[in-house]
Amino acid sequence: MLTLPPKALMKLLNHTEIKNNMAGINTEKRTEMLLGILRGQGSDNAENQKELSIIKREIIDQPIIYVGAGTCGLGAGAGDTIIAIKDYLTRNKIAADVMEVGCIGLCTAEPIVDVQLPGKNRVSFKNVTKEKADEVLDAAFAMDAKSQETLGQFQIGGNQPWDNVNNFFEHPFFARQKRIVLKNCGLINPESIEEYISFGGYQTLLKSMREMNGAEVCDLIEKSGLRGRGGGGFLTGRKWKIAQQQQSEQKYIICNADEGDPGAFMDRAVIEGDPHRLLEGMTVAAYAIGASVGYIYIRAEYPLAIKRLEIAISDAKKYGLLGENIFGTGFNFELKIKMGAGAFVCGEETALINSIEGQRGMPRPRPPFPPVSGLFGKPTVINNVETFANVPEIMTNGWEWFSSVGTDSSKGTKVFALSGKIKNTGLVEIPMGTTVRQIIFDIADGIANGKKFKAVQIGGPSGGCITEQNLDIQIDYESLLKVGAMMGSGGLVVMDEDNCMVDVAKFFMDFIQRESCGKCIPCREGTRRMLEILESITTKPIHNGPNSALERMKGVMQLEKLGKVIKETSLCGLGQSAPNPVLSTLKWFRDEYEAHIFERTCPTGTCKELRKYKILPDLCTGCTLCARKCPTNAIIGSKKSPHYIIDDKCIGCGSCKESCNFNAIEMI
């Protein structure tokens, strides 16, 4: 344990060149400098360049410790790690800044802690729990990062690199990624508008407002090929053009941040890690269509994201980037936060509009579509977080640059939330055209615990599954539809050989049925009936007559018919895609359905009520412990004599097997 600041660190802190470089301007002058840069003035000034280097932390006079403190990081214990770090600094009398940043994407490695020493690059450490904090900081301050499990180092300005530490983005998890939307996440202070501006933020917005009209902005976005990242994949620029061409005294911009898919956390991570990128993208869109009011519709279960949005909006107003007559352009734009109550159906754009208007979140018939008649009957553009977050980079680099990434029909990148039975869970941003195999086996490093890959559910509860035979399919809108899947918002849940696909279909159908708004009969009643059929084949029948298997098979045959009716007649996109999980698993895993129907067994043993247990008489000692643990009195036998299980009473809970000390019970 260190008792004084390490000599190497003291030498760095006393470095004359660093001390002289840190003689920056005061806060008031810094604000004026940044405002000048936004006006297009003084960016080449030497004094301003030095100040920008200080804001970007290319030059520092004391250590900075960065902690990934997004929601996922805090869930992994980052809050306790921060306390342990501050305690370490106090005990060792080290003056250092502790900065909370967003999620960089590799959730498996959290809590992630980066250390930047004066004159040195920023180096990243993985799985820094409160117990490991002292050990990691000892090594970092001694400049001995090679002795720790490092993720890599970030090149910061002209600072010195760490010996024997790879570049952070050479890590296998990041090597195949192309970060556009996630460019700043995990790297910058999400609560600092100064830092966002110093890295070029908002400058393109103001340049566009001075040099382009709304129609030209819409045209540029359309040429880029950017498609809505919320699931439908409609061309963003074309949607903007429709709204821009409407004659109305009032227009609206809405960001759909109501991320309701199980396993999806892309929007939350972007907002927590880089909120100003969303604000800038929305402001560009508002200018393009002539909207003066915008709403960010975000679920109330995202308190950290909401907090950072509130800070970002407040700071943007102080800098004159929101409000009236933005930077003298005559353009007015007000941005509001609307918190949703977590209803899945409010992810559908017309249901979302109803909710903002104070009505029950239920879809509306279309046409008219929102760009013609949306919020309060006015032209309204609705895009999700990822779509808006792409806009600043497109405006900065040009439509040709964005269009050069991806496939012929799907341009740019796509952010996915990786979860399930994989080694590296987290958030990835990959170019369109990357294969599913590359995501799972190269980026996510394959299936955890040496298990065999079975399927991946893509597109959330309304999506479909991709099997081993389709692993080499490219990620783009059209290719996924060909195999019964869909892009959706970007949730990607990986399953291994232990997953029962009938149970997976039942899980998603249960979710969809509970979240149905109930407005249209096909969705309300159809999903309920589909769920009942799935429950009937995954539970033990009360009356198992001679025709029971035939009746169950008939029910499964109805699943396909029901699914087609629901898809063709439901009111909204959510209802039309609701049967997808069932139809997809039926198509690719029909043998598992047949095992549940005819053999009344679950091949993976997942469906509890279909499990069968057997007591091995040669190993049973008659201790009676299993009989005492059985909740249904399905085990009988005399003390000190072998017991046996009554199948009709057994509910397959497994309590007997768990309680047996002699391995005398097995699942058959």
XYZ file of C-alpha atoms in Angstrom:
668
model
C 0.000 0.000 0.000
C 1.295 3.456 -0.937
C 1.704 5.951 1.883
C 2.935 8.872 -0.242
C 2.488 9.867 -3.871
C 4.853 7.705 -5.937
C 8.122 9.313 -7.015
C 7.321 8.814 -10.673
C 4.042 10.628 -10.232
C 5.654 13.445 -8.249
C 8.166 13.912 -11.054
C 5.371 14.243 -13.560
C 3.422 16.667 -11.388
C 6.475 18.931 -11.020
C 7.220 18.934 -14.754
C 7.721 22.615 -15.674
C 6.366 22.287 -19.205
C 3.107 20.769 -17.975
C 2.708 23.416 -15.282
C 3.233 26.203 -17.826
C 0.805 24.669 -20.303
C -1.881 24.458 -17.646
C -1.947 28.211 -17.183
C -5.323 28.422 -18.915
C -7.857 31.221 -19.118
C -10.629 31.707 -16.577
C -14.127 30.276 -16.858
C -15.742 33.448 -18.242
C -13.109 33.850 -20.946
C -13.323 30.136 -21.736
C -17.053 30.472 -22.379
C -16.445 33.476 -24.629
C -13.759 31.518 -26.484
C -16.108 28.574 -27.093
C -18.899 30.906 -28.211
C -16.436 32.511 -30.608
C -15.529 29.115 -32.052
C -19.235 28.353 -32.520
C -19.508 31.635 -34.413
C -16.644 30.492 -36.624
C -14.072 32.827 -35.069
C -10.735 32.218 -33.353
C -10.390 28.477 -33.904
C -6.884 28.998 -35.304
C -5.765 31.224 -32.462
C -2.762 29.693 -30.635
C -4.094 30.620 -27.195
C -7.465 29.118 -28.019
C -5.840 25.952 -29.329
C -3.987 25.537 -26.043
C -7.185 26.086 -24.086
C -8.978 23.501 -26.217
C -6.197 21.016 -25.459
C -6.785 21.606 -21.751
C -10.561 21.139 -22.118
C -9.984 17.914 -24.066
C -7.530 16.850 -21.341
C -4.658 16.460 -23.747
C -2.728 18.503 -21.187
C -3.335 17.869 -17.476
C -1.485 18.891 -14.313
C -2.808 16.147 -12.040
C -4.059 12.593 -12.525
C -7.562 11.945 -13.800
C -9.376 8.732 -12.960
C -12.309 7.924 -15.212
C -14.987 5.501 -14.054
C -17.597 4.005 -16.374
C -20.667 4.998 -14.390
C -23.537 4.430 -16.762
C -26.477 2.389 -15.511
C -24.756 -0.872 -16.463
C -21.511 0.175 -14.771
C -23.331 1.183 -11.607
C -25.112 -2.165 -11.676
C -21.717 -3.873 -11.772
C -20.538 -1.981 -8.689
C -19.021 1.214 -10.110
C -20.569 3.268 -7.291
C -18.615 1.300 -4.682
C -15.504 1.516 -6.851
C -15.749 5.317 -6.909
C -15.963 5.398 -3.107
C -12.929 3.093 -2.861
C -10.956 5.275 -5.314
C -11.695 8.474 -3.401
C -10.736 6.758 -0.157
C -7.431 5.634 -1.732
C -6.645 9.172 -2.893
C -7.400 10.594 0.550
C -5.268 8.025 2.384
C -2.324 8.545 0.055
C -2.698 12.340 -0.134
C -2.884 12.312 -3.925
C -4.596 15.216 -5.668
C -6.536 13.738 -8.567
C -9.837 14.252 -10.372
C -12.399 11.449 -10.415
C -14.657 11.705 -13.463
C -17.774 9.672 -14.201
C -18.228 8.797 -17.866
C -20.775 6.739 -19.775
C -20.606 3.145 -20.928
C -17.945 2.414 -23.552
C -19.741 -0.801 -24.484
C -17.864 -3.746 -22.987
C -20.281 -4.507 -20.167
C -18.555 -7.810 -19.339
C -15.489 -5.873 -18.192
C -17.289 -3.481 -15.852
C -16.563 -1.693 -13.634
C -14.072 -0.123 -16.061
C -11.560 2.382 -14.674
C -9.195 4.502 -16.783
C -6.183 6.336 -15.389
C -4.496 9.274 -17.089
C -1.285 10.650 -15.614
C 0.259 13.994 -16.650
C 2.158 13.542 -19.896
C 0.946 9.961 -20.331
C -1.796 8.294 -22.361
C -5.027 7.190 -20.758
C -4.935 3.497 -19.838
C -8.012 1.353 -19.171
C -8.429 -1.426 -16.582
C -11.229 -3.993 -16.498
C -13.337 -5.439 -13.674
C -12.094 -2.935 -11.112
C -14.287 -3.798 -8.151
C -13.903 -1.979 -4.853
C -11.632 -4.801 -3.651
C -9.281 -4.329 -6.633
C -9.200 -0.519 -6.626
C -6.076 -0.161 -4.459
C -4.137 -2.750 -6.462
C -4.997 -1.112 -9.787
C -4.177 2.408 -8.634
C -0.883 1.267 -7.061
C 0.163 -0.166 -10.399
C -1.088 2.813 -12.415
C 0.649 5.418 -10.280
C 3.836 3.352 -10.415
C 3.393 3.332 -14.237
C 3.413 -0.465 -14.223
C 0.221 -1.178 -16.148
C 1.616 -4.343 -17.683
C 1.232 -6.103 -14.333
C -2.510 -5.588 -14.411
C -5.285 -6.832 -16.670
C -5.500 -3.828 -18.971
C -7.982 -3.345 -21.771
C -5.696 -0.973 -23.631
C -4.599 2.648 -23.888
C -6.030 5.692 -25.642
C -3.710 7.997 -27.554
C -4.182 11.440 -26.010
C -2.627 14.275 -28.026
C 1.147 13.941 -28.056
C 1.374 12.196 -24.698
C 3.742 9.316 -23.990
C 2.402 5.790 -24.548
C 2.471 3.056 -21.920
C 4.926 0.249 -22.487
C 3.539 -3.165 -23.453
C -0.082 -1.938 -23.582
C -2.057 -2.271 -26.820
C -4.275 0.372 -28.328
C -7.700 0.151 -26.673
C -9.589 -0.175 -29.932
C -7.400 -3.098 -31.024
C -9.195 -5.218 -28.427
C -11.125 -7.987 -30.262
C -14.418 -6.602 -28.980
C -13.762 -3.236 -30.677
C -11.539 -4.153 -33.628
C -14.441 -4.892 -36.027
C -16.560 -1.985 -34.847
C -16.968 1.386 -36.525
C -18.053 3.911 -33.944
C -20.165 6.777 -35.260
C -23.074 6.963 -32.834
C -20.907 5.674 -29.959
C -17.921 7.819 -30.916
C -17.781 9.739 -27.626
C -19.475 7.285 -25.264
C -17.239 6.290 -22.382
C -14.593 8.818 -23.403
C -15.962 12.292 -22.710
C -17.642 13.830 -19.686
C -21.347 13.578 -20.624
C -22.215 16.496 -18.354
C -19.785 18.958 -19.983
C -21.010 20.984 -22.952
C -17.558 22.578 -23.085
C -15.963 19.242 -23.779
C -18.531 18.375 -26.453
C -17.926 21.711 -28.208
C -14.137 21.303 -27.952
C -14.413 18.065 -29.936
C -16.363 19.826 -32.692
C -19.860 19.572 -31.268
C -22.568 22.000 -32.452
C -20.196 23.666 -34.929
C -21.613 21.747 -37.877
C -25.159 22.569 -36.752
C -24.481 26.303 -36.824
C -22.556 26.071 -40.093
C -25.489 24.235 -41.676
C -27.949 26.842 -40.430
C -25.838 29.622 -41.943
C -25.021 27.962 -45.267
C -27.992 25.676 -46.062
C -31.752 25.925 -46.109
C -34.083 23.268 -44.715
C -34.718 21.585 -48.056
C -30.973 21.238 -48.671
C -30.466 19.598 -45.277
C -33.287 17.129 -46.007
C -31.741 16.393 -49.392
C -28.310 15.729 -47.861
C -29.739 13.322 -45.284
C -31.708 11.524 -47.991
C -28.618 11.170 -50.193
C -26.692 9.667 -47.275
C -29.078 6.711 -47.227
C -29.717 6.988 -43.477
C -32.715 4.840 -42.582
C -34.706 4.946 -39.358
C -32.967 2.847 -36.722
C -36.149 2.197 -34.759
C -37.200 -0.853 -36.745
C -39.159 0.222 -39.823
C -36.117 1.319 -41.794
C -37.864 4.168 -43.649
C -35.505 6.637 -45.338
C -34.952 9.431 -42.819
C -34.387 12.203 -45.355
C -37.542 11.271 -47.246
C -39.592 11.421 -44.036
C -38.098 14.834 -43.264
C -38.911 16.068 -46.766
C -42.568 15.142 -46.413
C -42.821 17.167 -43.199
C -40.732 20.016 -44.617
C -43.077 20.400 -47.583
C -46.216 20.697 -45.441
C -47.660 24.163 -44.997
C -48.217 24.698 -41.280
C -47.563 27.407 -38.709
C -46.399 24.747 -36.228
C -44.325 21.588 -36.680
C -42.814 19.169 -34.199
C -39.770 16.923 -33.784
C -40.031 13.885 -31.490
C -37.266 11.580 -30.327
C -38.556 8.124 -29.492
C -36.387 7.030 -26.553
C -39.059 4.696 -25.165
C -36.810 1.641 -25.277
C -39.129 -1.190 -24.258
C -37.627 -4.303 -25.853
C -36.291 -6.921 -23.414
C -32.514 -6.961 -23.727
C -32.254 -3.548 -25.410
C -30.258 -0.706 -23.854
C -28.788 1.155 -26.833
C -30.720 4.420 -26.476
C -30.074 4.588 -22.750
C -26.326 4.168 -23.214
C -26.123 6.831 -25.938
C -28.021 9.387 -23.860
C -26.052 8.616 -20.691
C -22.727 8.795 -22.516
C -23.219 11.591 -25.077
C -26.494 13.530 -24.624
C -25.430 16.577 -26.646
C -25.081 14.427 -29.771
C -28.812 13.675 -29.551
C -29.656 17.326 -28.951
C -27.580 18.439 -31.926
C -29.161 15.832 -34.212
C -32.661 16.849 -33.154
C -31.889 20.530 -33.685
C -30.618 19.831 -37.201
C -33.845 17.928 -37.925
C -35.955 20.735 -36.475
C -34.186 23.301 -38.660
C -34.588 21.056 -41.701
C -38.385 20.743 -41.437
C -39.103 24.086 -39.777
C -40.122 22.757 -36.346
C -39.981 25.054 -33.353
C -40.775 22.526 -30.597
C -39.279 19.115 -29.900
C -40.004 16.347 -27.424
C -37.771 13.588 -26.100
C -40.115 10.782 -25.086
C -38.132 8.672 -22.635
C -39.171 5.996 -20.186
C -39.160 7.096 -16.544
C -37.129 3.974 -15.660
C -34.027 5.762 -17.058
C -33.328 8.289 -14.261
C -29.622 8.772 -15.080
C -30.343 9.367 -18.765
C -33.071 11.864 -17.848
C -30.740 13.674 -15.450
C -28.055 14.049 -18.114
C -30.599 15.205 -20.676
C -31.815 17.879 -18.275
C -28.242 19.088 -17.712
C -27.511 19.056 -21.444
C -30.673 21.004 -22.331
C -29.971 23.565 -19.615
C -26.364 24.069 -20.767
C -27.392 24.280 -24.431
C -29.832 27.052 -23.530
C -27.095 28.934 -21.654
C -24.902 28.786 -24.741
C -27.777 29.958 -26.948
C -27.958 26.655 -28.805
C -31.612 26.160 -27.846
C -34.326 28.757 -27.457
C -35.118 31.862 -29.485
C -33.087 33.216 -32.406
C -30.310 30.621 -32.112
C -26.999 32.405 -32.805
C -28.753 35.157 -34.711
C -30.096 32.842 -37.403
C -33.741 33.658 -36.676
C -34.425 29.995 -35.917
C -36.277 29.143 -32.688
C -36.290 25.696 -31.136
C -37.520 24.603 -27.719
C -36.835 21.092 -26.432
C -38.892 19.299 -23.772
C -38.612 15.973 -21.959
C -41.711 13.795 -21.723
C -41.429 10.774 -19.425
C -43.344 7.644 -20.383
C -44.729 5.060 -17.993
C -43.009 2.086 -19.603
C -45.807 0.882 -21.895
C -44.278 -1.146 -24.717
C -46.951 -0.015 -27.169
C -45.798 3.600 -26.772
C -42.775 2.660 -28.816
C -45.195 2.771 -31.772
C -45.131 6.313 -33.101
C -48.849 7.093 -33.120
C -49.333 5.607 -29.630
C -46.411 7.759 -28.499
C -48.117 10.834 -29.961
C -51.291 10.008 -28.047
C -49.288 9.726 -24.829
C -47.614 13.123 -25.313
C -51.048 14.649 -25.927
C -52.189 13.287 -22.567
C -54.304 10.476 -23.967
C -54.052 6.746 -23.478
C -51.138 5.290 -25.449
C -53.001 3.566 -28.279
C -52.129 3.461 -31.998
C -54.029 5.500 -34.534
C -55.112 4.326 -37.998
C -52.804 5.471 -40.787
C -52.871 7.388 -43.101
C -52.503 10.219 -42.395
C -48.929 9.582 -41.316
C -47.258 11.784 -38.672
C -45.164 13.843 -41.162
C -48.495 15.058 -42.549
C -50.646 15.046 -39.390
C -49.012 14.035 -36.149
C -48.756 15.679 -32.731
C -51.803 17.908 -32.137
C -52.665 17.382 -35.807
C -49.481 19.124 -36.995
C -46.652 17.793 -39.217
C -44.365 15.743 -36.988
C -41.119 13.863 -37.541
C -40.422 10.966 -35.184
C -37.055 9.211 -35.127
C -35.291 7.249 -32.432
C -32.115 8.151 -30.526
C -29.720 6.302 -32.816
C -31.142 7.907 -35.954
C -30.716 11.440 -34.599
C -27.254 10.584 -33.206
C -26.045 9.778 -36.741
C -27.011 13.210 -38.073
C -24.135 15.352 -36.672
C -21.510 13.054 -38.203
C -23.293 13.054 -41.566
C -23.461 16.850 -41.555
C -19.769 17.013 -40.603
C -18.347 14.459 -43.026
C -20.844 14.622 -45.889
C -23.387 12.230 -47.340
C -20.772 10.492 -49.518
C -18.769 9.479 -46.443
C -21.778 7.944 -44.698
C -23.056 6.306 -47.860
C -19.678 4.610 -48.381
C -20.269 2.536 -45.225
C -22.614 -0.458 -45.295
C -24.427 -2.270 -48.103
C -26.232 -1.098 -51.236
C -29.592 -0.793 -49.465
C -28.522 -0.275 -45.836
C -26.006 2.498 -45.251
C -23.936 3.358 -42.213
C -23.658 1.415 -38.978
C -26.048 -0.230 -36.538
C -25.798 -0.330 -32.748
C -26.686 -3.641 -31.108
C -27.128 -4.602 -27.478
C -25.519 -8.034 -27.070
C -26.875 -10.187 -24.273
C -27.567 -13.805 -23.470
C -25.251 -16.818 -23.541
C -22.116 -15.110 -24.882
C -18.709 -14.347 -23.379
C -18.674 -10.612 -24.094
C -21.971 -8.877 -23.475
C -22.347 -5.195 -24.175
C -22.984 -2.539 -26.776
C -21.460 -2.739 -30.268
C -21.636 -0.579 -33.370
C -20.899 -2.442 -36.567
C -21.015 -1.490 -40.254
C -24.098 -2.709 -42.078
C -23.162 -5.869 -43.934
C -21.315 -7.434 -40.998
C -22.445 -11.039 -40.593
C -24.208 -12.435 -37.551
C -21.353 -14.935 -37.189
C -18.792 -12.136 -36.935
C -20.793 -10.404 -34.219
C -21.245 -13.520 -32.084
C -17.960 -15.323 -32.571
C -15.473 -12.531 -33.307
C -16.788 -9.533 -31.382
C -18.627 -11.353 -28.567
C -15.990 -14.148 -28.501
C -18.474 -16.979 -28.891
C -20.770 -18.878 -26.570
C -20.092 -18.893 -22.841
C -19.166 -21.999 -20.836
C -18.181 -24.029 -23.888
C -21.793 -24.549 -24.931
C -23.039 -24.902 -28.498
C -24.733 -22.030 -30.308
C -28.431 -22.564 -30.952
C -30.074 -19.334 -32.084
C -30.059 -15.581 -31.731
C -33.224 -13.538 -31.283
C -32.898 -10.269 -33.153
C -35.315 -7.364 -33.243
C -36.813 -7.744 -29.772
C -40.090 -9.504 -28.923
C -41.452 -8.698 -32.366
C -38.382 -10.029 -34.146
C -37.361 -13.521 -35.144
C -34.555 -15.978 -34.536
C -31.531 -16.722 -36.664
C -30.184 -20.265 -36.559
C -26.764 -21.776 -37.165
C -27.480 -22.325 -40.836
C -28.103 -18.593 -41.281
C -25.166 -17.296 -39.237
C -23.416 -15.935 -42.320
C -26.306 -13.691 -43.264
C -25.423 -9.999 -43.486
C -26.913 -7.498 -41.104
C -29.138 -5.273 -43.209
C -32.845 -4.579 -43.407
C -33.707 -6.750 -46.403
C -31.494 -9.766 -45.647
C -32.961 -10.272 -42.189
C -36.518 -10.194 -43.515
C -35.693 -13.055 -45.879
C -35.102 -15.422 -42.932
C -38.116 -14.290 -40.915
C -36.235 -11.858 -38.673
C -36.058 -8.065 -38.579
C -33.591 -5.363 -37.587
C -35.843 -3.855 -34.948
C -34.276 -1.395 -32.563
C -31.152 -3.516 -32.074
C -31.620 -6.032 -29.272
C -29.664 -9.209 -29.910
C -30.180 -12.112 -27.467
C -27.986 -15.195 -27.962
C -29.185 -18.649 -26.914
C -27.263 -21.891 -26.485
C -28.110 -25.589 -26.476
C -29.729 -25.329 -23.033
C -32.460 -22.969 -24.244
C -35.885 -24.369 -25.143
C -37.155 -22.505 -28.197
C -40.789 -23.226 -27.351
C -40.209 -21.616 -23.967
C -38.481 -18.668 -25.668
C -41.507 -18.187 -27.940
C -43.800 -18.400 -24.901
C -41.742 -15.783 -23.035
C -41.957 -13.265 -25.876
C -45.625 -13.995 -26.536
C -46.426 -13.495 -22.854
C -44.626 -10.142 -22.997
C -46.440 -9.062 -26.169
C -49.845 -10.187 -24.896
C -49.440 -8.258 -21.632
C -48.222 -5.164 -23.467
C -50.967 -5.159 -26.113
C -52.994 -1.965 -25.862
C -56.142 -3.991 -26.603
C -57.523 -1.595 -29.186
C -57.778 -4.038 -32.085
C -59.233 -7.548 -31.796
C -56.582 -9.428 -33.842
C -53.790 -8.368 -31.521
C -55.760 -8.424 -28.271
C -57.444 -11.791 -28.754
C -55.058 -13.408 -31.219
C -51.946 -13.057 -29.063
C -53.887 -14.330 -26.046
C -54.946 -17.450 -27.920
C -51.397 -18.028 -29.196
C -50.117 -17.800 -25.628
C -52.749 -20.267 -24.413
C -51.663 -22.795 -27.062
C -48.016 -22.435 -26.083
C -48.900 -22.861 -22.411
C -50.901 -25.992 -23.220
C -47.922 -27.733 -24.800
C -45.394 -26.674 -22.145
C -47.455 -27.763 -19.129
C -48.704 -31.122 -17.923
C -52.252 -31.777 -19.215
C -54.964 -32.259 -16.616
C -56.767 -34.806 -18.763
C -54.456 -36.834 -20.938
C -56.946 -38.778 -23.099
C -56.278 -40.861 -26.222
C -56.700 -37.834 -28.512
C -54.802 -35.305 -26.391
C -51.689 -35.324 -28.588
C -53.850 -34.758 -31.665
C -55.618 -31.878 -29.960
C -52.306 -30.303 -29.024
C -51.034 -30.718 -32.584
C -54.184 -29.076 -33.881
C -53.498 -26.164 -31.558
C -49.979 -25.769 -32.970
C -51.366 -25.826 -36.501
C -53.639 -22.987 -35.461
C -50.590 -21.002 -34.342
C -49.517 -20.504 -37.932
C -53.011 -19.543 -39.076
C -53.452 -17.187 -36.143
C -50.080 -15.634 -36.792
C -50.907 -14.855 -40.405
C -54.285 -13.341 -39.470
C -52.703 -11.152 -36.774
C -49.976 -9.964 -39.161
C -52.478 -9.056 -41.876
C -55.197 -7.410 -39.800
C -53.628 -5.716 -36.762
C -53.821 -1.944 -36.586
C -50.206 -1.038 -35.861
C -46.720 -2.289 -36.614
C -46.344 -3.858 -33.177
C -49.419 -6.016 -33.664
C -48.428 -6.898 -37.203
C -45.048 -8.182 -36.008
C -46.301 -9.784 -32.765
C -46.463 -13.381 -34.107
C -42.867 -13.289 -35.391
C -41.187 -15.089 -32.447
C -43.649 -17.984 -32.680
C -43.630 -18.271 -36.467
C -39.844 -18.065 -36.532
C -39.280 -20.785 -33.917
C -41.927 -22.957 -35.575
C -40.081 -22.678 -38.850
C -36.612 -23.497 -37.568
C -37.293 -25.664 -34.484
C -40.390 -27.650 -35.365
C -38.812 -30.796 -33.888
C -38.867 -29.192 -30.423
C -42.550 -28.389 -30.785
C -43.211 -31.996 -31.817
C -41.307 -33.308 -28.779
C -43.478 -31.166 -26.501
C -46.673 -32.321 -28.242
C -46.197 -36.027 -28.879
C -43.540 -37.114 -26.385
C -44.616 -34.653 -23.651
C -40.975 -33.885 -22.958
C -38.820 -30.800 -23.200
C -35.517 -31.805 -24.874
C -33.558 -29.221 -22.875
C -35.389 -29.785 -19.590
C -36.365 -26.106 -19.443
C -40.144 -26.589 -19.193
C -40.501 -27.687 -15.576
C -43.875 -29.350 -15.836
C -42.606 -31.656 -18.574
C -39.593 -32.802 -16.612
C -39.549 -36.374 -15.392
C -37.455 -37.574 -12.488
C -36.474 -41.075 -11.495
C -35.125 -42.383 -8.187
C -32.304 -44.901 -8.580
C -33.099 -47.674 -6.072
C -29.466 -48.816 -5.830
C -28.390 -45.391 -4.586
C -31.440 -44.393 -2.540
C -30.886 -44.847 1.223
C -34.446 -44.034 2.214
C -33.455 -40.945 4.170
C -36.868 -39.391 3.287
C -35.358 -35.933 2.709
C -36.654 -35.791 -0.867
C -40.173 -36.741 0.244
C -40.147 -33.997 2.863
C -39.006 -31.405 0.283
C -41.572 -32.389 -2.367
C -44.321 -29.703 -2.483
C -46.939 -32.066 -3.996
C -46.281 -35.257 -1.966
C -45.332 -37.045 -5.183
C -42.617 -39.170 -3.487
C -43.510 -42.182 -1.371
C -41.587 -44.952 0.335
C -40.661 -46.368 3.724
C -37.814 -45.054 5.830
C -34.462 -46.710 5.014
C -36.041 -48.221 1.875
C -35.828 -46.988 -1.736
C -38.465 -44.383 -2.626
C -40.216 -43.757 -5.938
C -41.982 -40.878 -7.689
C -45.653 -40.762 -8.724
C -45.500 -39.171 -12.175
C -49.058 -37.856 -12.138
C -48.356 -35.809 -9.002
C -44.850 -34.627 -9.951
C -44.673 -31.011 -11.181
C -41.028 -31.244 -12.237
C -39.768 -28.592 -9.819
C -36.518 -30.479 -9.148
C -36.597 -29.988 -5.365
C -36.003 -33.684 -4.850
C -32.861 -33.757 -6.968
C -31.496 -30.622 -5.319
C -32.035 -32.038 -1.814
C -30.645 -35.544 -2.452
C -27.213 -36.022 -0.871
C -26.569 -39.371 -2.591
C -27.103 -38.493 -6.294
C -29.936 -41.009 -6.319
C -32.303 -38.886 -8.421
C -31.860 -38.164 -12.103
C -33.886 -36.317 -14.721
C -34.972 -38.545 -17.594
